[in-house]
Amino acid sequence: MTTIFRTDFLAGPKNAHQLSTDPTPHLSEVLQFAPSIRSSQTCRETIRVMFSYPDSPCIVVCDKKEQPIGLVMCERFYLRVCSRIGRDSFYNDPISKLMSQHFLTADINDSFAKIATAANNRPSGMRNDCVILTNNGRFTGIVQTSDLNRKL
């Protein structure tokens, strides 16, 4: 089950004449699609999803209400699962065993600066992990820390 990327709640400009002169960046400038899966899906199924969305840096694990409960950073996950030891032991395990339960979420209405500060204040091993964006608690998309920093 993948989430359909929604942008209907973003009040972006409809044409070039409506562009704002406000220098403050908006999340719509860096918001990206990321696939989502359920925690019961296996690592093998997760790899299939990862290969179906090669441009996505992560996969978000959601519950039945589409609320994020875990994060899978694709590169880290692939290296772990495809290692010599990982192949045999992880393929049939649920992704809940390998997903990160320590991830940063932010509401789509939070300020750009607040999200960027929170992302940059994470421990060094997590600083490049994606930030999961929600709208009323439901998964909406992701933002990469590098994109946040580039827009500051």
mmCIF file of N, CA and C in Angstrom, residues 33-132:
data_model
loop_
_atom_site.group_PDB
_atom_site.id
_atom_site.type_symbol
_atom_site.label_atom_id
_atom_site.label_comp_id
_atom_site.label_asym_id
_atom_site.label_seq_id
_atom_site.Cartn_x
_atom_site.Cartn_y
_atom_site.Cartn_z
ATOM 1 N N PHE A 33 7.611 13.357 -2.620
ATOM 2 C CA PHE A 33 6.872 12.110 -2.464
ATOM 3 C C PHE A 33 7.786 11.049 -1.868
ATOM 4 N N ALA A 34 7.234 10.177 -1.061
ATOM 5 C CA ALA A 34 7.921 8.967 -0.600
ATOM 6 C C ALA A 34 6.860 7.881 -0.458
ATOM 7 N N PRO A 35 7.183 6.667 -0.860
ATOM 8 C CA PRO A 35 6.208 5.587 -0.707
ATOM 9 C C PRO A 35 6.023 5.230 0.764
ATOM 10 N N SER A 36 4.869 4.660 1.062
ATOM 11 C CA SER A 36 4.635 4.182 2.423
ATOM 12 C C SER A 36 4.208 2.731 2.373
ATOM 13 N N ILE A 37 4.503 2.026 3.457
ATOM 14 C CA ILE A 37 4.150 0.620 3.592
ATOM 15 C C ILE A 37 3.609 0.384 4.992
ATOM 16 N N ARG A 38 3.089 -0.805 5.224
ATOM 17 C CA ARG A 38 2.622 -1.210 6.544
ATOM 18 C C ARG A 38 3.737 -1.957 7.278
ATOM 19 N N SER A 39 3.694 -1.949 8.586
ATOM 20 C CA SER A 39 4.749 -2.583 9.388
ATOM 21 C C SER A 39 4.780 -4.097 9.239
ATOM 22 N N SER A 40 3.702 -4.684 8.773
ATOM 23 C CA SER A 40 3.654 -6.139 8.601
ATOM 24 C C SER A 40 4.319 -6.607 7.307
ATOM 25 N N GLN A 41 4.622 -5.688 6.396
ATOM 26 C CA GLN A 41 5.252 -6.095 5.144
ATOM 27 C C GLN A 41 6.668 -6.597 5.421
ATOM 28 N N THR A 42 7.105 -7.552 4.623
ATOM 29 C CA THR A 42 8.418 -8.146 4.825
ATOM 30 C C THR A 42 9.513 -7.264 4.234
ATOM 31 N N CYS A 43 10.729 -7.573 4.610
ATOM 32 C CA CYS A 43 11.878 -6.860 4.040
ATOM 33 C C CYS A 43 11.957 -7.094 2.534
ATOM 34 N N ARG A 44 11.624 -8.290 2.086
ATOM 35 C CA ARG A 44 11.608 -8.583 0.652
ATOM 36 C C ARG A 44 10.607 -7.670 -0.065
ATOM 37 N N GLU A 45 9.415 -7.513 0.505
ATOM 38 C CA GLU A 45 8.403 -6.632 -0.086
ATOM 39 C C GLU A 45 8.877 -5.179 -0.059
ATOM 40 N N THR A 46 9.573 -4.813 0.992
ATOM 41 C CA THR A 46 10.094 -3.458 1.114
ATOM 42 C C THR A 46 11.138 -3.185 0.038
ATOM 43 N N ILE A 47 11.969 -4.173 -0.250
ATOM 44 C CA ILE A 47 12.954 -4.014 -1.330
ATOM 45 C C ILE A 47 12.251 -3.791 -2.668
ATOM 46 N N ARG A 48 11.161 -4.512 -2.898
ATOM 47 C CA ARG A 48 10.395 -4.321 -4.143
ATOM 48 C C ARG A 48 9.851 -2.896 -4.241
ATOM 49 N N VAL A 49 9.343 -2.392 -3.135
ATOM 50 C CA VAL A 49 8.844 -1.015 -3.119
ATOM 51 C C VAL A 49 9.998 -0.044 -3.386
ATOM 52 N N MET A 50 11.130 -0.300 -2.751
ATOM 53 C CA MET A 50 12.298 0.564 -2.923
ATOM 54 C C MET A 50 12.718 0.615 -4.390
ATOM 55 N N PHE A 51 12.739 -0.540 -5.057
ATOM 56 C CA PHE A 51 13.119 -0.569 -6.468
ATOM 57 C C PHE A 51 12.044 0.029 -7.369
ATOM 58 N N SER A 52 10.800 0.062 -6.914
ATOM 59 C CA SER A 52 9.723 0.685 -7.687
ATOM 60 C C SER A 52 9.788 2.210 -7.635
ATOM 61 N N TYR A 53 10.457 2.738 -6.619
ATOM 62 C CA TYR A 53 10.604 4.186 -6.443
ATOM 63 C C TYR A 53 12.085 4.516 -6.253
ATOM 64 N N PRO A 54 12.891 4.361 -7.292
ATOM 65 C CA PRO A 54 14.344 4.528 -7.141
ATOM 66 C C PRO A 54 14.786 5.944 -6.778
ATOM 67 N N ASP A 55 13.961 6.934 -7.019
ATOM 68 C CA ASP A 55 14.335 8.312 -6.687
ATOM 69 C C ASP A 55 14.019 8.688 -5.250
ATOM 70 N N SER A 56 13.293 7.841 -4.557
ATOM 71 C CA SER A 56 12.932 8.152 -3.177
ATOM 72 C C SER A 56 14.057 7.747 -2.231
ATOM 73 N N PRO A 57 14.482 8.657 -1.362
ATOM 74 C CA PRO A 57 15.557 8.332 -0.418
ATOM 75 C C PRO A 57 15.086 7.496 0.764
ATOM 76 N N CYS A 58 13.761 7.369 0.924
ATOM 77 C CA CYS A 58 13.252 6.634 2.078
ATOM 78 C C CYS A 58 11.885 6.045 1.790
ATOM 79 N N ILE A 59 11.470 5.182 2.701
ATOM 80 C CA ILE A 59 10.125 4.617 2.714
ATOM 81 C C ILE A 59 9.577 4.860 4.111
ATOM 82 N N VAL A 60 8.357 5.335 4.184
ATOM 83 C CA VAL A 60 7.733 5.632 5.471
ATOM 84 C C VAL A 60 6.804 4.477 5.837
ATOM 85 N N VAL A 61 6.932 3.998 7.050
ATOM 86 C CA VAL A 61 6.086 2.916 7.544
ATOM 87 C C VAL A 61 4.927 3.556 8.302
ATOM 88 N N CYS A 62 3.708 3.221 7.877
ATOM 89 C CA CYS A 62 2.515 3.837 8.471
ATOM 90 C C CYS A 62 1.580 2.781 9.042
ATOM 91 N N ASP A 63 0.761 3.225 9.989
ATOM 92 C CA ASP A 63 -0.273 2.343 10.520
ATOM 93 C C ASP A 63 -1.507 2.414 9.617
ATOM 94 N N LYS A 64 -2.578 1.786 10.041
ATOM 95 C CA LYS A 64 -3.796 1.749 9.217
ATOM 96 C C LYS A 64 -4.435 3.118 9.022
ATOM 97 N N LYS A 65 -4.126 4.048 9.899
ATOM 98 C CA LYS A 65 -4.680 5.402 9.796
ATOM 99 C C LYS A 65 -3.750 6.339 9.028
ATOM 100 N N GLU A 66 -2.716 5.777 8.385
ATOM 101 C CA GLU A 66 -1.712 6.532 7.624
ATOM 102 C C GLU A 66 -0.872 7.447 8.514
ATOM 103 N N GLN A 67 -0.739 7.086 9.777
ATOM 104 C CA GLN A 67 0.129 7.817 10.689
ATOM 105 C C GLN A 67 1.504 7.162 10.692
ATOM 106 N N PRO A 68 2.577 7.939 10.556
ATOM 107 C CA PRO A 68 3.922 7.367 10.514
ATOM 108 C C PRO A 68 4.299 6.683 11.823
ATOM 109 N N ILE A 69 4.853 5.470 11.691
ATOM 110 C CA ILE A 69 5.330 4.738 12.865
ATOM 111 C C ILE A 69 6.782 4.301 12.693
ATOM 112 N N GLY A 70 7.343 4.522 11.511
ATOM 113 C CA GLY A 70 8.726 4.119 11.274
ATOM 114 C C GLY A 70 9.275 4.729 9.996
ATOM 115 N N LEU A 71 10.589 4.706 9.884
ATOM 116 C CA LEU A 71 11.277 5.256 8.720
ATOM 117 C C LEU A 71 12.333 4.262 8.262
ATOM 118 N N VAL A 72 12.383 4.041 6.965
ATOM 119 C CA VAL A 72 13.404 3.192 6.360
ATOM 120 C C VAL A 72 14.187 4.064 5.388
ATOM 121 N N MET A 73 15.433 4.353 5.724
ATOM 122 C CA MET A 73 16.302 5.068 4.802
ATOM 123 C C MET A 73 16.832 4.036 3.810
ATOM 124 N N CYS A 74 16.545 4.230 2.530
ATOM 125 C CA CYS A 74 16.783 3.197 1.523
ATOM 126 C C CYS A 74 18.229 2.734 1.436
ATOM 127 N N GLU A 75 19.160 3.652 1.416
ATOM 128 C CA GLU A 75 20.560 3.253 1.265
ATOM 129 C C GLU A 75 21.027 2.402 2.442
ATOM 130 N N ARG A 76 20.725 2.843 3.636
ATOM 131 C CA ARG A 76 21.119 2.102 4.840
ATOM 132 C C ARG A 76 20.454 0.725 4.885
ATOM 133 N N PHE A 77 19.172 0.697 4.554
ATOM 134 C CA PHE A 77 18.409 -0.549 4.549
ATOM 135 C C PHE A 77 18.986 -1.528 3.516
ATOM 136 N N TYR A 78 19.240 -1.043 2.313
ATOM 137 C CA TYR A 78 19.756 -1.895 1.243
ATOM 138 C C TYR A 78 21.106 -2.507 1.626
ATOM 139 N N LEU A 79 21.977 -1.694 2.184
ATOM 140 C CA LEU A 79 23.291 -2.208 2.588
ATOM 141 C C LEU A 79 23.171 -3.281 3.666
ATOM 142 N N ARG A 80 22.256 -3.083 4.571
ATOM 143 C CA ARG A 80 22.090 -4.048 5.660
ATOM 144 C C ARG A 80 21.459 -5.357 5.181
ATOM 145 N N VAL A 81 20.403 -5.244 4.392
ATOM 146 C CA VAL A 81 19.681 -6.432 3.950
ATOM 147 C C VAL A 81 20.464 -7.221 2.906
ATOM 148 N N CYS A 82 21.198 -6.541 2.072
ATOM 149 C CA CYS A 82 21.902 -7.225 0.987
ATOM 150 C C CYS A 82 23.312 -7.657 1.359
ATOM 151 N N SER A 83 23.682 -7.476 2.603
ATOM 152 C CA SER A 83 24.985 -7.990 3.039
ATOM 153 C C SER A 83 24.916 -9.513 3.055
ATOM 154 N N ARG A 84 26.028 -10.124 3.141
ATOM 155 C CA ARG A 84 26.086 -11.591 3.111
ATOM 156 C C ARG A 84 25.215 -12.200 4.206
ATOM 157 N N ILE A 85 25.273 -11.657 5.397
ATOM 158 C CA ILE A 85 24.495 -12.180 6.517
ATOM 159 C C ILE A 85 23.024 -11.785 6.393
ATOM 160 N N GLY A 86 22.764 -10.558 5.929
ATOM 161 C CA GLY A 86 21.408 -10.034 5.886
ATOM 162 C C GLY A 86 20.477 -10.743 4.930
ATOM 163 N N ARG A 87 21.003 -11.175 3.794
ATOM 164 C CA ARG A 87 20.156 -11.782 2.776
ATOM 165 C C ARG A 87 19.313 -12.926 3.315
ATOM 166 N N ASP A 88 19.923 -13.830 3.990
ATOM 167 C CA ASP A 88 19.201 -15.001 4.471
ATOM 168 C C ASP A 88 18.362 -14.720 5.709
ATOM 169 N N SER A 89 18.844 -13.849 6.546
ATOM 170 C CA SER A 89 18.162 -13.675 7.826
ATOM 171 C C SER A 89 17.047 -12.636 7.817
ATOM 172 N N PHE A 90 17.063 -11.669 6.919
ATOM 173 C CA PHE A 90 16.084 -10.581 6.986
ATOM 174 C C PHE A 90 14.962 -10.639 5.952
ATOM 175 N N TYR A 91 15.147 -11.317 4.863
ATOM 176 C CA TYR A 91 14.173 -11.259 3.767
ATOM 177 C C TYR A 91 12.738 -11.519 4.192
ATOM 178 N N ASN A 92 12.522 -12.477 5.059
ATOM 179 C CA ASN A 92 11.160 -12.844 5.442
ATOM 180 C C ASN A 92 10.688 -12.178 6.734
ATOM 181 N N ASP A 93 11.558 -11.400 7.349
ATOM 182 C CA ASP A 93 11.177 -10.680 8.568
ATOM 183 C C ASP A 93 10.311 -9.471 8.226
ATOM 184 N N PRO A 94 9.418 -9.095 9.130
ATOM 185 C CA PRO A 94 8.642 -7.864 8.891
ATOM 186 C C PRO A 94 9.571 -6.646 8.973
ATOM 187 N N ILE A 95 9.230 -5.632 8.223
ATOM 188 C CA ILE A 95 10.060 -4.419 8.184
ATOM 189 C C ILE A 95 10.118 -3.760 9.559
ATOM 190 N N SER A 96 9.169 -4.045 10.409
ATOM 191 C CA SER A 96 9.168 -3.451 11.756
ATOM 192 C C SER A 96 10.436 -3.807 12.531
ATOM 193 N N LYS A 97 11.118 -4.895 12.158
ATOM 194 C CA LYS A 97 12.360 -5.275 12.830
ATOM 195 C C LYS A 97 13.539 -4.404 12.399
ATOM 196 N N LEU A 98 13.466 -3.826 11.203
ATOM 197 C CA LEU A 98 14.596 -3.042 10.693
ATOM 198 C C LEU A 98 14.307 -1.552 10.548
ATOM 199 N N MET A 99 13.056 -1.164 10.654
ATOM 200 C CA MET A 99 12.741 0.263 10.503
ATOM 201 C C MET A 99 13.249 1.041 11.709
ATOM 202 N N SER A 100 13.516 2.300 11.488
ATOM 203 C CA SER A 100 13.892 3.182 12.586
ATOM 204 C C SER A 100 12.623 3.700 13.255
ATOM 205 N N GLN A 101 12.574 3.579 14.555
ATOM 206 C CA GLN A 101 11.437 4.119 15.292
ATOM 207 C C GLN A 101 11.757 5.494 15.868
ATOM 208 N N HIS A 102 12.968 5.955 15.601
ATOM 209 C CA HIS A 102 13.406 7.274 16.050
ATOM 210 C C HIS A 102 13.563 8.145 14.812
ATOM 211 N N PHE A 103 12.549 8.923 14.544
ATOM 212 C CA PHE A 103 12.544 9.754 13.344
ATOM 213 C C PHE A 103 11.881 11.078 13.670
ATOM 214 N N LEU A 104 12.141 12.042 12.836
ATOM 215 C CA LEU A 104 11.596 13.384 13.050
ATOM 216 C C LEU A 104 10.367 13.570 12.181
ATOM 217 N N THR A 105 9.278 13.988 12.810
ATOM 218 C CA THR A 105 8.077 14.343 12.061
ATOM 219 C C THR A 105 7.770 15.806 12.309
ATOM 220 N N ALA A 106 7.123 16.404 11.342
ATOM 221 C CA ALA A 106 6.695 17.796 11.463
ATOM 222 C C ALA A 106 5.367 17.941 10.737
ATOM 223 N N ASP A 107 4.571 18.859 11.195
ATOM 224 C CA ASP A 107 3.312 19.143 10.526
ATOM 225 C C ASP A 107 3.574 20.064 9.342
ATOM 226 N N ILE A 108 2.815 19.904 8.308
ATOM 227 C CA ILE A 108 2.974 20.698 7.093
ATOM 228 C C ILE A 108 2.808 22.195 7.373
ATOM 229 N N ASN A 109 2.146 22.521 8.467
ATOM 230 C CA ASN A 109 1.925 23.923 8.815
ATOM 231 C C ASN A 109 3.003 24.500 9.729
ATOM 232 N N ASP A 110 3.963 23.660 10.156
ATOM 233 C CA ASP A 110 5.070 24.163 10.979
ATOM 234 C C ASP A 110 5.941 25.093 10.146
ATOM 235 N N SER A 111 6.640 25.969 10.818
ATOM 236 C CA SER A 111 7.489 26.914 10.087
ATOM 237 C C SER A 111 8.705 26.213 9.503
ATOM 238 N N PHE A 112 9.145 26.689 8.373
ATOM 239 C CA PHE A 112 10.310 26.157 7.683
ATOM 240 C C PHE A 112 11.523 26.188 8.609
ATOM 241 N N ALA A 113 11.728 27.314 9.283
ATOM 242 C CA ALA A 113 12.887 27.474 10.163
ATOM 243 C C ALA A 113 12.843 26.495 11.337
ATOM 244 N N LYS A 114 11.662 26.271 11.899
ATOM 245 C CA LYS A 114 11.511 25.347 13.019
ATOM 246 C C LYS A 114 11.893 23.926 12.598
ATOM 247 N N ILE A 115 11.448 23.506 11.426
ATOM 248 C CA ILE A 115 11.748 22.163 10.935
ATOM 249 C C ILE A 115 13.235 22.027 10.624
ATOM 250 N N ALA A 116 13.801 23.041 9.985
ATOM 251 C CA ALA A 116 15.235 23.009 9.659
ATOM 252 C C ALA A 116 16.082 22.937 10.924
ATOM 253 N N THR A 117 15.729 23.700 11.946
ATOM 254 C CA THR A 117 16.463 23.682 13.212
ATOM 255 C C THR A 117 16.375 22.308 13.872
ATOM 256 N N ALA A 118 15.176 21.752 13.917
ATOM 257 C CA ALA A 118 14.996 20.429 14.524
ATOM 258 C C ALA A 118 15.785 19.361 13.754
ATOM 259 N N ALA A 119 15.778 19.446 12.441
ATOM 260 C CA ALA A 119 16.496 18.466 11.615
ATOM 261 C C ALA A 119 18.002 18.551 11.846
ATOM 262 N N ASN A 120 18.510 19.759 11.951
ATOM 263 C CA ASN A 120 19.947 19.945 12.139
ATOM 264 C C ASN A 120 20.416 19.678 13.567
ATOM 265 N N ASN A 121 19.494 19.647 14.518
ATOM 266 C CA ASN A 121 19.857 19.389 15.915
ATOM 267 C C ASN A 121 19.768 17.912 16.303
ATOM 268 N N ARG A 122 19.490 17.051 15.332
ATOM 269 C CA ARG A 122 19.451 15.612 15.625
ATOM 270 C C ARG A 122 20.872 15.083 15.807
ATOM 271 N N PRO A 123 21.009 13.909 16.431
ATOM 272 C CA PRO A 123 22.342 13.294 16.554
ATOM 273 C C PRO A 123 22.972 13.117 15.166
ATOM 274 N N SER A 124 24.285 13.156 15.093
ATOM 275 C CA SER A 124 24.982 13.158 13.809
ATOM 276 C C SER A 124 24.613 11.971 12.917
ATOM 277 N N GLY A 125 24.367 10.817 13.472
ATOM 278 C CA GLY A 125 24.006 9.651 12.670
ATOM 279 C C GLY A 125 22.630 9.721 12.049
ATOM 280 N N MET A 126 21.809 10.652 12.519
ATOM 281 C CA MET A 126 20.443 10.792 12.011
ATOM 282 C C MET A 126 20.236 12.089 11.236
ATOM 283 N N ARG A 127 21.250 12.928 11.175
ATOM 284 C CA ARG A 127 21.092 14.249 10.581
ATOM 285 C C ARG A 127 20.675 14.227 9.111
ATOM 286 N N ASN A 128 21.069 13.196 8.388
ATOM 287 C CA ASN A 128 20.715 13.116 6.972
ATOM 288 C C ASN A 128 19.442 12.316 6.713
ATOM 289 N N ASP A 129 18.825 11.816 7.777
ATOM 290 C CA ASP A 129 17.555 11.113 7.605
ATOM 291 C C ASP A 129 16.478 12.104 7.167
ATOM 292 N N CYS A 130 15.531 11.608 6.413
ATOM 293 C CA CYS A 130 14.436 12.457 5.947
ATOM 294 C C CYS A 130 13.545 12.873 7.121
ATOM 295 N N VAL A 131 12.911 14.010 6.957
ATOM 296 C CA VAL A 131 11.916 14.489 7.908
ATOM 297 C C VAL A 131 10.558 14.107 7.330
ATOM 298 N N ILE A 132 9.744 13.445 8.122
ATOM 299 C CA ILE A 132 8.414 13.026 7.675
ATOM 300 C C ILE A 132 7.434 14.154 7.941
#
